[in-house]
Coordinates of C-alpha atoms (C1' of nucleotides) in Angstrom, one line a residue:
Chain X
X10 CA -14.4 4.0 -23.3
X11 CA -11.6 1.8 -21.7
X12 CA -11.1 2.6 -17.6
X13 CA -13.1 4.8 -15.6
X14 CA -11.0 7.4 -14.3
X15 CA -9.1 7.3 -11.1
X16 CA -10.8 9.2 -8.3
X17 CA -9.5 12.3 -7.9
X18 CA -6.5 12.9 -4.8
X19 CA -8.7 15.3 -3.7
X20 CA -12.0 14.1 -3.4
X21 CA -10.8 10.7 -2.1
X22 CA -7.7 10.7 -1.2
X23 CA -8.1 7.0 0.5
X24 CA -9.6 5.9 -2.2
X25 CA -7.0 7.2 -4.7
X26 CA -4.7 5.5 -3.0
X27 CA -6.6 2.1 -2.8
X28 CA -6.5 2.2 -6.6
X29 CA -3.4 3.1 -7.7
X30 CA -2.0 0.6 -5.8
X31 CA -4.5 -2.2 -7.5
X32 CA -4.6 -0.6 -11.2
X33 CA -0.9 0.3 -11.2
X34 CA -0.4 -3.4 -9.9
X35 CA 1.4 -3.3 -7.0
X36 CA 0.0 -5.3 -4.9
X37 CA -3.2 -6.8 -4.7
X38 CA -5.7 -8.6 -1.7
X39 CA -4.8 -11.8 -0.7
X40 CA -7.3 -14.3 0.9
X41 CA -6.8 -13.7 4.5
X42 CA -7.8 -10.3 6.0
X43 CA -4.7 -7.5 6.3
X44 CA -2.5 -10.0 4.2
X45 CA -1.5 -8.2 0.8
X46 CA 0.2 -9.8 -1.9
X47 CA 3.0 -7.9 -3.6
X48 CA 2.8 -8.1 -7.3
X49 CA 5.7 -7.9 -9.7
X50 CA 5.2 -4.3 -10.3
X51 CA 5.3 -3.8 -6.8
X52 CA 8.3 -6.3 -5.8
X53 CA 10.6 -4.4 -8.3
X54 CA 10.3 -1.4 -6.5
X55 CA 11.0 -3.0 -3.4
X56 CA 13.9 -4.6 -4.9
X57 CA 15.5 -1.1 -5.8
X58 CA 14.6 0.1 -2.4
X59 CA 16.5 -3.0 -0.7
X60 CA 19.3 -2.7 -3.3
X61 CA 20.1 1.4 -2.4
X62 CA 19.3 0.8 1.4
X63 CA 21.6 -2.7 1.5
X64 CA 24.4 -0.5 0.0
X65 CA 24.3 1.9 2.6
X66 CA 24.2 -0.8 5.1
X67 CA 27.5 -2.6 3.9
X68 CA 29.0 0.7 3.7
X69 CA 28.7 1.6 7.1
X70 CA 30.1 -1.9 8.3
X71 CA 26.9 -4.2 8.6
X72 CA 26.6 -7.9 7.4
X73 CA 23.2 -9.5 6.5
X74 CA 22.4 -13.0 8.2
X75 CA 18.8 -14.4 8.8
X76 CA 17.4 -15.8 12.1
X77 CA 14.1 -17.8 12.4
X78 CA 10.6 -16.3 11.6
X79 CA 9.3 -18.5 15.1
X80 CA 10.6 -17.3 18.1
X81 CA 9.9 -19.2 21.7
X82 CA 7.2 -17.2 23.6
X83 CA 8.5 -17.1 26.5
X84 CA 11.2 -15.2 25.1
X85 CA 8.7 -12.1 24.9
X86 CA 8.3 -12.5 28.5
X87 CA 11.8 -11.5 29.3
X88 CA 11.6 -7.8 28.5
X89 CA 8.9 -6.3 30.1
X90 CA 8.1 -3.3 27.9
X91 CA 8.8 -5.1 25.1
X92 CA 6.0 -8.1 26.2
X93 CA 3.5 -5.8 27.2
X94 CA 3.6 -3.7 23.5
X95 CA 3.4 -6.6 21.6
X96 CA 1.9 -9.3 23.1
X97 CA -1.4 -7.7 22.1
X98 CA -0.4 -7.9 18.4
X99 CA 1.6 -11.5 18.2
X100 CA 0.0 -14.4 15.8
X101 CA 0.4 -17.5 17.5
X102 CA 1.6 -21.1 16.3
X103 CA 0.1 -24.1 19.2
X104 CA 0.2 -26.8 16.8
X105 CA 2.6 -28.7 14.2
X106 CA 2.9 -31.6 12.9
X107 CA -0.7 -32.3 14.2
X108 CA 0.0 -32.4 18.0
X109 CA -0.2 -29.5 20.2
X110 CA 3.2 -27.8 21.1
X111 CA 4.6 -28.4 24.7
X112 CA 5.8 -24.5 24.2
X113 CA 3.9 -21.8 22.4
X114 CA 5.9 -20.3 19.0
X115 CA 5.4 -16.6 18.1
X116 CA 5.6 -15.7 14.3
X117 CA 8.5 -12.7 14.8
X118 CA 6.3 -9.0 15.0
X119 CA 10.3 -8.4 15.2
X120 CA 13.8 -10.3 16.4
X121 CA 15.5 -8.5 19.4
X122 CA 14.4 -11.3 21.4
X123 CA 15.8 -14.1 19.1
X124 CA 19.0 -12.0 18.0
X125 CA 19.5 -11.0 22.0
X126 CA 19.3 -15.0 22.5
X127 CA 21.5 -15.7 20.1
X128 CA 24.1 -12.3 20.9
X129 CA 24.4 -14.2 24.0
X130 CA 26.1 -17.2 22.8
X131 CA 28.3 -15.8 20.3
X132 CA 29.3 -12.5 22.1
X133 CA 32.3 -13.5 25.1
X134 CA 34.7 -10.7 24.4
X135 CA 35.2 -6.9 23.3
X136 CA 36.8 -8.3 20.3
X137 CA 33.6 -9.7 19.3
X138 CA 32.1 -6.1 19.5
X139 CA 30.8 -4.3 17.4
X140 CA 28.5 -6.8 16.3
X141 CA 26.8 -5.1 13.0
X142 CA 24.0 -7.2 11.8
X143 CA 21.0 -6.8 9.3
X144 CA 18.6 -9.0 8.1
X145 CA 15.6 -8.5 5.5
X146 CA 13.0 -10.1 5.9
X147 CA 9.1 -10.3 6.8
X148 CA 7.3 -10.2 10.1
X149 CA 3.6 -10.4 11.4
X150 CA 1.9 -8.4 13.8
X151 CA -2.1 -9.1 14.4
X152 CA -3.2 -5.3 13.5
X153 CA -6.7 -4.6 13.6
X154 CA -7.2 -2.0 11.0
X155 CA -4.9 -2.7 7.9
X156 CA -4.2 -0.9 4.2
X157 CA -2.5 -1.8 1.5
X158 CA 1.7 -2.0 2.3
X159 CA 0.8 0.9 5.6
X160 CA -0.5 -1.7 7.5
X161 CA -0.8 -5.5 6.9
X162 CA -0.6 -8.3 9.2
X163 CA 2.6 -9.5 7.5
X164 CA 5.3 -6.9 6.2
X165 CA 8.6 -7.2 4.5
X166 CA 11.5 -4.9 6.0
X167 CA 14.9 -4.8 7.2
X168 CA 16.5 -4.8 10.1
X169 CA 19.2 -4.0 11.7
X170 CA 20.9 -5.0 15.2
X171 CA 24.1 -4.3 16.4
X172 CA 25.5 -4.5 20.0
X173 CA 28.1 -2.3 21.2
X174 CA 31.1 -2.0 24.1
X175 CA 30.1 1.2 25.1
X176 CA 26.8 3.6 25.4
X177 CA 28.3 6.1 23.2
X178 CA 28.9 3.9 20.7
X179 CA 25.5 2.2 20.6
X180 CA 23.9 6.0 20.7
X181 CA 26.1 6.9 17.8
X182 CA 25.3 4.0 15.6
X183 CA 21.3 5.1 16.4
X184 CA 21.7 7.6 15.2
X185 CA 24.0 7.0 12.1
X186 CA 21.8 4.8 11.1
X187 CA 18.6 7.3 11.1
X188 CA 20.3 9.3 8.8
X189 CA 21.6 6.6 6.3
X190 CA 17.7 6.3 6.5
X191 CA 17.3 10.0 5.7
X192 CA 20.1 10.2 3.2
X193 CA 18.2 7.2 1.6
X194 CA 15.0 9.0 1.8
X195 CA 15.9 12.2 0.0
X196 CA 18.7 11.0 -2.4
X197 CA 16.8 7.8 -4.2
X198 CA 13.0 8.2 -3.2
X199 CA 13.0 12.3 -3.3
X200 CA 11.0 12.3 -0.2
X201 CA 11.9 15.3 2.7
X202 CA 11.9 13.7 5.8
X203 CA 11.7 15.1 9.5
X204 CA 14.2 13.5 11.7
X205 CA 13.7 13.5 15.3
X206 CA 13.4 11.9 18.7
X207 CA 10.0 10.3 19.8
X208 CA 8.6 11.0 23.0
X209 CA 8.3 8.5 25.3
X210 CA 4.8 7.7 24.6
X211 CA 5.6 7.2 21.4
X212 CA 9.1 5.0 21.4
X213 CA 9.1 1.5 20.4
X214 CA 8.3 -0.9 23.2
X215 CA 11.8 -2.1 25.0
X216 CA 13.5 1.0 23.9
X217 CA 15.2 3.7 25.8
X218 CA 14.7 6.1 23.1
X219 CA 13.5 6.4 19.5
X220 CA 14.4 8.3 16.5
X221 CA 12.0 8.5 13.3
X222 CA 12.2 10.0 10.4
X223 CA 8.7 11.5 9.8
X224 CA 7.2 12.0 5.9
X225 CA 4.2 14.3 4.9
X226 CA 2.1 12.5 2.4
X227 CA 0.3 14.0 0.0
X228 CA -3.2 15.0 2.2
X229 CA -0.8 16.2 4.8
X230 CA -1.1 13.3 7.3
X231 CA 2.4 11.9 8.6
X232 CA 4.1 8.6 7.9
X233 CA 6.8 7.3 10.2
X234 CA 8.8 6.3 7.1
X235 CA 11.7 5.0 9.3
X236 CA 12.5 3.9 13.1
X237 CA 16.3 3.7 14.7
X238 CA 15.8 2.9 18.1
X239 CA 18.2 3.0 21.0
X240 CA 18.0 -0.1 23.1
X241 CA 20.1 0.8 26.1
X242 CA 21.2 -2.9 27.9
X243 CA 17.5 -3.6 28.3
X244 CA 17.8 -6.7 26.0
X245 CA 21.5 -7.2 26.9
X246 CA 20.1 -7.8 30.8
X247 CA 16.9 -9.7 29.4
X248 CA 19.0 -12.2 27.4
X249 CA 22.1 -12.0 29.0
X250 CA 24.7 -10.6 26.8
X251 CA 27.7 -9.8 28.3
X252 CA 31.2 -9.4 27.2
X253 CA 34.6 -9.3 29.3
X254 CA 35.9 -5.9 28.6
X255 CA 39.7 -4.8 27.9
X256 CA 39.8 -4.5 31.7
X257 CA 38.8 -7.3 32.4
X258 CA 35.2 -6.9 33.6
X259 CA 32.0 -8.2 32.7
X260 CA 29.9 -6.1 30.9
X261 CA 26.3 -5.8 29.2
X262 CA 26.3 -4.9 25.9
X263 CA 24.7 -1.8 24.4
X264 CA 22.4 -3.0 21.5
X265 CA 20.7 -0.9 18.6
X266 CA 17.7 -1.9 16.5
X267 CA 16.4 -0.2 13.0
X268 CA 13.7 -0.9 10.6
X269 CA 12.5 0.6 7.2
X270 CA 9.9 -1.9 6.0
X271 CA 7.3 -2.1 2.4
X272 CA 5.0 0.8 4.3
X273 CA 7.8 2.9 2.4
X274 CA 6.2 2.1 -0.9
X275 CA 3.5 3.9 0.4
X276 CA 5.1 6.7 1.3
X277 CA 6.3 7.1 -2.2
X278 CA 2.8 6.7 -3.2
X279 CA 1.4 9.4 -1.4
X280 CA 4.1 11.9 -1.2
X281 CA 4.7 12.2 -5.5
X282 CA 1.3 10.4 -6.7
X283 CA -1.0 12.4 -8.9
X284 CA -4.2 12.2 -10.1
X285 CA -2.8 10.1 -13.2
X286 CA -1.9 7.7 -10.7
X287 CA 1.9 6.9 -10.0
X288 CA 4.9 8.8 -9.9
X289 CA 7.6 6.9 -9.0
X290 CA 11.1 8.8 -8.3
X291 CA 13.7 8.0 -11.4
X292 CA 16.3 6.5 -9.3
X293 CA 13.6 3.6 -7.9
X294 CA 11.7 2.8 -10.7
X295 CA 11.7 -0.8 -11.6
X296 CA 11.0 1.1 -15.3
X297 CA 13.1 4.4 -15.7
X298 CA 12.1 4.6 -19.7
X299 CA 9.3 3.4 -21.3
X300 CA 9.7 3.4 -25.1
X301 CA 5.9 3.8 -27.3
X302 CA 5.9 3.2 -30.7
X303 CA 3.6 4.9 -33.1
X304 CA 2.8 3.6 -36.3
X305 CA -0.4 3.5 -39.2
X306 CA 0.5 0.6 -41.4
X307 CA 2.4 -2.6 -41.8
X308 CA 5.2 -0.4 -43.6
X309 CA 5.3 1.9 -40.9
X310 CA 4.9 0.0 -38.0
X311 CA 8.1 -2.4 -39.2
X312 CA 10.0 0.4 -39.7
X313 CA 9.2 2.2 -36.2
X314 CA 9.4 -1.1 -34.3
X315 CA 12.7 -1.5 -35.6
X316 CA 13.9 1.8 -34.4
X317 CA 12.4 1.5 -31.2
X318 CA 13.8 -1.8 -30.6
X319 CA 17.5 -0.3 -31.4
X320 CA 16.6 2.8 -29.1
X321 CA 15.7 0.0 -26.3
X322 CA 19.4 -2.0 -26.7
X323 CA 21.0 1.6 -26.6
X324 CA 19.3 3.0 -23.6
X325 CA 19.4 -0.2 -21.6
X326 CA 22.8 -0.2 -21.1
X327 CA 22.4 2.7 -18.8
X328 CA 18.6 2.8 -17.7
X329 CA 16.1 0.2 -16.8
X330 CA 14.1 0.3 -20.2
X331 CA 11.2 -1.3 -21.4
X332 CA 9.7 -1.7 -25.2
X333 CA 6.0 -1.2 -25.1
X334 CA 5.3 -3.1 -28.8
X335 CA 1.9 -4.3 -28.0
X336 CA 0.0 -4.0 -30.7
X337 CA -3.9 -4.6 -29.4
X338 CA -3.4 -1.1 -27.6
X339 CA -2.7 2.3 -29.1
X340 CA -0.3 5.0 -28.5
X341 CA -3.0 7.2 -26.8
X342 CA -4.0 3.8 -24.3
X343 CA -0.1 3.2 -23.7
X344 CA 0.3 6.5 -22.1
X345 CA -2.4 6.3 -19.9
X346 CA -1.4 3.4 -18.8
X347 CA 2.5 4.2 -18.4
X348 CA 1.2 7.3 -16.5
X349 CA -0.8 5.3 -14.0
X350 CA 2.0 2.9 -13.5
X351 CA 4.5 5.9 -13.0
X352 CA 7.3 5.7 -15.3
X353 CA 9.5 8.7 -14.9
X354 CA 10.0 9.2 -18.7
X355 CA 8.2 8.4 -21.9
X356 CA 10.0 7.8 -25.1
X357 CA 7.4 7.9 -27.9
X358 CA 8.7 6.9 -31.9
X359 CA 6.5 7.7 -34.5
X360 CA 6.8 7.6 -38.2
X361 CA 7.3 11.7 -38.0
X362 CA 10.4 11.0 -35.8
X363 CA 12.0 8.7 -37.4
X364 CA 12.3 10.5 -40.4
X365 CA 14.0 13.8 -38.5
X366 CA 16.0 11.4 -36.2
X367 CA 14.0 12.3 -32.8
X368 CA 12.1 11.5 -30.6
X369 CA 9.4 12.7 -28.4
X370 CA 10.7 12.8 -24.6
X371 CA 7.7 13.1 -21.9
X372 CA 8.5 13.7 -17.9
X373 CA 5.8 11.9 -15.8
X374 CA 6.4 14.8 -13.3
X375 CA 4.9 17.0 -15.8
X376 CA 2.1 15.1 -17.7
X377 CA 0.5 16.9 -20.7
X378 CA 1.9 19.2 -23.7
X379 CA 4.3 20.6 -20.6
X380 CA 6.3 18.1 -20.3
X381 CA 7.2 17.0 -23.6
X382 CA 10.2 17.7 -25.7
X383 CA 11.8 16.7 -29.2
X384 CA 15.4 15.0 -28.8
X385 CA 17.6 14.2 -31.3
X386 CA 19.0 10.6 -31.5
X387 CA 22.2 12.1 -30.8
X388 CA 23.4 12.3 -27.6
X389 CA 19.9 10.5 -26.5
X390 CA 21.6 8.7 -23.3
X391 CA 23.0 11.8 -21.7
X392 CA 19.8 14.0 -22.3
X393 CA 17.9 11.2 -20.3
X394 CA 20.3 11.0 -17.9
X395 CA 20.1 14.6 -17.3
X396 CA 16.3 14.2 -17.4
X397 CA 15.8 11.5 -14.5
X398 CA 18.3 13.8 -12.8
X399 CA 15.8 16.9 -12.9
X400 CA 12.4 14.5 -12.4
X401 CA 14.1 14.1 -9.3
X402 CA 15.2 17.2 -7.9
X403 CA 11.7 18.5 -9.4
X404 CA 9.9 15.6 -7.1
X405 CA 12.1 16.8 -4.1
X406 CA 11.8 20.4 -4.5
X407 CA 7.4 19.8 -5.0
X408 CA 7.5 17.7 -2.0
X409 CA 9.6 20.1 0.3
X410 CA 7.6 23.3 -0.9
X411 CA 4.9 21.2 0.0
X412 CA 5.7 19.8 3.1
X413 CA 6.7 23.4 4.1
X414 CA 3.7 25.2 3.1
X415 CA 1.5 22.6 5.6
X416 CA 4.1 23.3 8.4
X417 CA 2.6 25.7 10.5
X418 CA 3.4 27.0 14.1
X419 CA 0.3 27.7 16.2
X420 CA 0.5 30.2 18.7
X421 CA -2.6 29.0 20.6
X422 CA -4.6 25.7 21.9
X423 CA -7.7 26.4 19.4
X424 CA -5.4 27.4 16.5
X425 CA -3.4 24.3 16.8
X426 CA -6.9 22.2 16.5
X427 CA -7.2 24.3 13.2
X428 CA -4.1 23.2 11.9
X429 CA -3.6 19.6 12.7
X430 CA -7.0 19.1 9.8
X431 CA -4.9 20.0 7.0
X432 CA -1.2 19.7 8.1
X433 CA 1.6 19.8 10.9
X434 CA 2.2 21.6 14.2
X435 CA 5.5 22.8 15.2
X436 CA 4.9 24.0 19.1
X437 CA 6.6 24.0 22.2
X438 CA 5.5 21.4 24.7
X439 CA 6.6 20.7 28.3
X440 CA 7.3 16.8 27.6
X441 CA 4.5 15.6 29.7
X442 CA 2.4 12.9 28.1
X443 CA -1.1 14.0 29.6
X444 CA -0.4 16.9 27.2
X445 CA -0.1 14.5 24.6
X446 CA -3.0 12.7 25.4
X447 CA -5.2 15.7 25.5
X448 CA -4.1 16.8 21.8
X449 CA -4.6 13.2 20.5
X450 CA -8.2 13.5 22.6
X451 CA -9.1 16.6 20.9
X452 CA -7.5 16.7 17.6
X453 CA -6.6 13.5 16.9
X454 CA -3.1 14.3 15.9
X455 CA 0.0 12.4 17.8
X456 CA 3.2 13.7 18.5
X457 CA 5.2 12.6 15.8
X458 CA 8.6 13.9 16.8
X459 CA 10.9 16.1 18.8
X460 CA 12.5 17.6 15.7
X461 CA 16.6 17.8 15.2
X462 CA 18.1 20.9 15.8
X463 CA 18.2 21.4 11.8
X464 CA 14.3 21.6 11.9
X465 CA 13.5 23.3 14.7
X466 CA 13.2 27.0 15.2
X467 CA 16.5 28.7 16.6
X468 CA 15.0 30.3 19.7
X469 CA 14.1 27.8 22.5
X470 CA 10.4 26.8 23.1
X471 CA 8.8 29.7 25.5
X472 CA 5.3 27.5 26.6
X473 CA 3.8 24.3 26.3
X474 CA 0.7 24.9 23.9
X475 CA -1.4 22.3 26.0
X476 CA -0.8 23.8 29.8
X477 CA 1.3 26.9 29.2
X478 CA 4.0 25.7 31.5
X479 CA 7.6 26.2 30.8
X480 CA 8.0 24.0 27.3
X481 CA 11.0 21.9 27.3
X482 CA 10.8 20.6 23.3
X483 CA 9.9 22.1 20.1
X484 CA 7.6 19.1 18.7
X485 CA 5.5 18.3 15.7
X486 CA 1.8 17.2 16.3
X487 CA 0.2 15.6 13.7
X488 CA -2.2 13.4 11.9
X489 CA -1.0 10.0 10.9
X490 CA -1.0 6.8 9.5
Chain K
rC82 C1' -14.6 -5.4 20.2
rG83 C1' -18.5 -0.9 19.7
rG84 C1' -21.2 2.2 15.7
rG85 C1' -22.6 2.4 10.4
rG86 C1' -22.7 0.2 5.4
rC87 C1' -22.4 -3.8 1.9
rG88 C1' -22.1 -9.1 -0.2
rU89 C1' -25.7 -10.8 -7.7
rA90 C1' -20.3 -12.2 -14.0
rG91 C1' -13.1 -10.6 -13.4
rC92 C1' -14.7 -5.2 -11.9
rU93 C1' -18.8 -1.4 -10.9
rC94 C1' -23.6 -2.1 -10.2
rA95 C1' -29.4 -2.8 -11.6
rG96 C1' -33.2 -6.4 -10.1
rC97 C1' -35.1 -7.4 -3.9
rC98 C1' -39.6 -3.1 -1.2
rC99 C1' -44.5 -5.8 -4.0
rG100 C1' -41.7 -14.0 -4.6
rG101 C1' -43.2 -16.5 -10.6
rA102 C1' -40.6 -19.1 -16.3
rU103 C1' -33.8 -19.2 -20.0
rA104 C1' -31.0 -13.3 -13.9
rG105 C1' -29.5 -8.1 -16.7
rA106 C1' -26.3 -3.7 -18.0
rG107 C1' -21.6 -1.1 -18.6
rC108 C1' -16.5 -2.0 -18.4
rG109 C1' -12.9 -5.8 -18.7
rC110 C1' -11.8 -10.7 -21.2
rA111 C1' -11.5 -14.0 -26.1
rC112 C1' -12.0 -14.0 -31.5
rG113 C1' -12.5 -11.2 -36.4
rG114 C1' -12.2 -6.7 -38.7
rU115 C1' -11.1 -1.4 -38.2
rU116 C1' -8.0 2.2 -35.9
rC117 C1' -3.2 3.8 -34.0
rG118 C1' 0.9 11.4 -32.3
rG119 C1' -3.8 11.2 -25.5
rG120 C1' -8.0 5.8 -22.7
rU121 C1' -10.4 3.8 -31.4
rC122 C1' -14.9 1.8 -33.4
rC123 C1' -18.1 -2.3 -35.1
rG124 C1' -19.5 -7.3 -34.8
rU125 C1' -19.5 -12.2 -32.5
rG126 C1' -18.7 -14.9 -28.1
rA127 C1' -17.2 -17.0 -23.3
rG128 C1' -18.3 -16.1 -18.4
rG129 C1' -23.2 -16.7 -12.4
rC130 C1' -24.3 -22.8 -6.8
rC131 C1' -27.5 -14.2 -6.7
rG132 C1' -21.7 -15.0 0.3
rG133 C1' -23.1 -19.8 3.3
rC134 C1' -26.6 -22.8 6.0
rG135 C1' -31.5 -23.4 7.5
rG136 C1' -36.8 -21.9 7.4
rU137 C1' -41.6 -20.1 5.0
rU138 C1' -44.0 -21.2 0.2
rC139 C1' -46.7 -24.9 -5.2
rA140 C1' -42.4 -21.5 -6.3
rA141 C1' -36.9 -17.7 -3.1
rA142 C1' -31.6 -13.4 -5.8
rU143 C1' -36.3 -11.5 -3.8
rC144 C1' -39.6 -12.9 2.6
rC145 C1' -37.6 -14.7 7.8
rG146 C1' -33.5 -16.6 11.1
rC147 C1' -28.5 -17.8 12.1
rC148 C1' -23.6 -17.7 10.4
rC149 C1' -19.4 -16.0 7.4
rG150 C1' -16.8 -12.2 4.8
rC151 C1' -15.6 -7.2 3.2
rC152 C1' -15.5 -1.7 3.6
rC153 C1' -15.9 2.9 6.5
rC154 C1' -15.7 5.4 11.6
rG155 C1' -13.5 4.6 16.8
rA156 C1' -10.0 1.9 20.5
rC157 C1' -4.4 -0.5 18.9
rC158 C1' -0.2 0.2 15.5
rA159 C1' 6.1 0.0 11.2

RNA sequence: CGGGGCGUAGCUCAGCCCGGAUAGAGCGCACGGUUCGGGUCCGUGAGGCCGGCGGUUCAAAUCCGCCCGCCCCGACCA
């Protein structure tokens, strides 16, 4: 019978997940618990993901360097906020080289402290500014509930710090930076995103404020895909950076930090994942086009195998290709299998085509008869081309109908508790955080974000829809990971 | 850390209540053949310290105690 069949997306939508990321071989447990080990499969698509996001980052002026995963503890101590969010979640080392260390070393949760420490030496002038620096690599935070790439003690990501002369400069860059997230969000992974401002409940530990981009995944809960955070001079005071300005006066620096970590990979599962398993988006796929060859006999299968082979060094100059020619599985097993793993399009050769000079072209966005067309040899690269093109724009216009349709806007108390079970709240809220609290109490939904102007309504917020005092925001209240 | 569940083959599980001899099934894996345009079929085979330690007993996967680990729900979070 081969596999048992994938639980359904909705009857278990945790569970769903869980598998595809096993069976499509992603990642897989490792021996300690919330540790996950990235497999191939997975690692490729993090690649692409570091490749389009790294080419973004250059293009907007930043370098990459790498600082030190062990950081001094008492480093954490010097930003209060910033201590007292993470302390609760930092691993530890007290020992090396078999003594015990005179001075604690934190494994980095993240490097504003070491970065700030080391801003500090190198930064003496306004020349020296902007500094525009990011760095991929992986940190650990002690988390007590973990799932595969969302949550695991140890997480590969990016980022990004830069210190700045001025406050405007340092705000603009925050933000810049959330939407090269954004732009990377919807242009290569075809996910929508929300951005927006977190409360202050909300906002990373040390910040003054937050931005986020926020995804819906696929059982409506939301995913804070993306964080740019504005630092103000908190760190620059904590570590003492300071600069001599063109007029001659000391100054603290303005600093920035911004992340996008291997949680993303999850987002893509659970925004265009279907009950097949994997869909990745065409412009991320470690494997754009996956050729099957179909054959009966020795004569035939020489024949198609040597077709398919050509078909693979003709396509691979322009897409990431692979030649399924195994020869223990059939056709019928192959595209099961391709399916679950997600590969945007099929390319099946038979004995049938290769006597008309087609081939079979099937969109993973579209599994079934439905998506499956004849193509002629001829002109083969362009008609693929166009193809990932429109899986794409397909994945993104699906998502966004989607995301839309589970946007609602609650006029009451109750009726927001209604929505926040199967989707978003847009409602007005006076920005006070025992508000928050009470929706989170009742519902179990968390104020995601205060939403940009482009995704908000165009008439001001009239009430807060916890206390019915004069709301000051439009914000989203959700469920999320 | 609180509440619930579970640890037997690579995976999913049966056996445990009511102790008994070489511990089973399906899938997967290996080999041979067959098949190949939607998860082929048949045969042969490999694979287990029954989570760990201790106790009860002539005898423990099975009964008792302690420990460890995992999953789900809460508190915490990229």
């Amino acid at each position: 019978m081969g596999y048992p069949k994938l639980p359904s997306r909705q009857e278990n939508f945790a569970e769903w997940y869980n598998q595809v990321v096993l069976r499509a071989e992603l990642a897989d447990y490792a021996p300690v618990r919330g540790c996950m080990v990235v497999r191939p499969y997975g690692w490729a698509l993090w690649e692409n993901i570091q490749k389009a996001l790294d080419q973004r980052f250059k293009a907007t002026g930043h370098q990459n360097a790498a600082f030190p995963l062990l950081i001094p503890m008492s480093f954490f101590e010097r930003e209060k906020e910033h201590v007292e969010g993470f302390a609760p979640e930092l691993a530890v080392v007290t020992h090396g080289g078999g003594k015990k260390l005179e001075e604690p070393l934190a494994v980095r949760p993240t490097s504003e402290t070491i970065i700030g420490y080391m801003w500090s030496k190198w930064i003496r002038s306004y020349r020296d500014l902007p500094m525009l620096l990011n760095q991929w690599g992986n940190v650990v935070r002690w988390e007590l509930r973990t799932k595969l790439f969302l949550r695991t003690l140890e997480f590969y990501w990016q980022e990004g710090h830069t210190a700045h002369a001025t406050r405007e400069e340092a705000e603009e860059e925050t933000l810049r930076m959330l939407r090269v997230y954004e732009d990377f969000a919807v242009n290569e992974a075809a996910i929508p995103v929300i951005p927006g401002q977190k409360s202050e409940s909300e906002k990373f530990a040390g910040a003054v404020h937050t931005y986020t981009i926020e995804a819906m995944m696929g059982d409506t809960k939301a995913l804070q895909a993306g964080t740019s955070h504005f630092l103000g001079q908190n760190f620059a005071r904590a570590f003492d950076i300071q600069f001599l300005d063109a007029d001659n006066q000391l100054k603290y620096v303005w600093t920035t930090s911004w992340g996008l970590s291997t949680r993303f990979i999850g987002a893509i599962i659970m925004v265009h994942g279907d009950d097949q398993g994997l869909v990745l988006p065409p412009r991320l796929a470690p494997i754009q086009v996956v050729i099957v060859p179909i054959w009966r006999d020795d004569a035939q299968r020489s024949q198609v195998l040597e077709m398919a082979q050509r078909l693979q060094r003709q396509l691979g100059q322009r897409f990431r290709v692979h030649l399924d020619d195994r020869d223990h599985v059939t056709p019928g097993f192959k595209f099961n299998d391709w399916e679950l793993r997600g590969v945007p399009v099929r390319v099946e050769i038979g004995p049938r085509d290769v006597a008309n000079q087609v081939v079979t072209l099937a969109r993973r966005d579209q599994p079934g008869k439905a998506g499956r067309t004849t193509a002629a040899w001829e002109g083969l690269e362009d008609r693929i081309a166009a193809l990932l093109d429109d899986i794409h724009d397909s994945l993104l216009r699906r998502a966004t109908a989607f995301r839309d349709a589970h946007l609602h806007r609650p006029e009451t108390y109750d009726e927001l508790g209604q929505v926040v079970q199967n989707g978003w709240a847009l409602v007005g809220w006076c920005g006070r955080a025992e508000c928050e609290a009470r929706i989170k109490a009742d519902f179990k939904a968390t104020n995601r974000c205060l939403p940009f102007v482009e995704h908000r309504p165009t008439e001001a917020p009239t009430r807060c829809i916890v206390c019915g005092e004069p709301a000051r925001h439009w914000a989203i209240f959700a469920k999320a990971y």
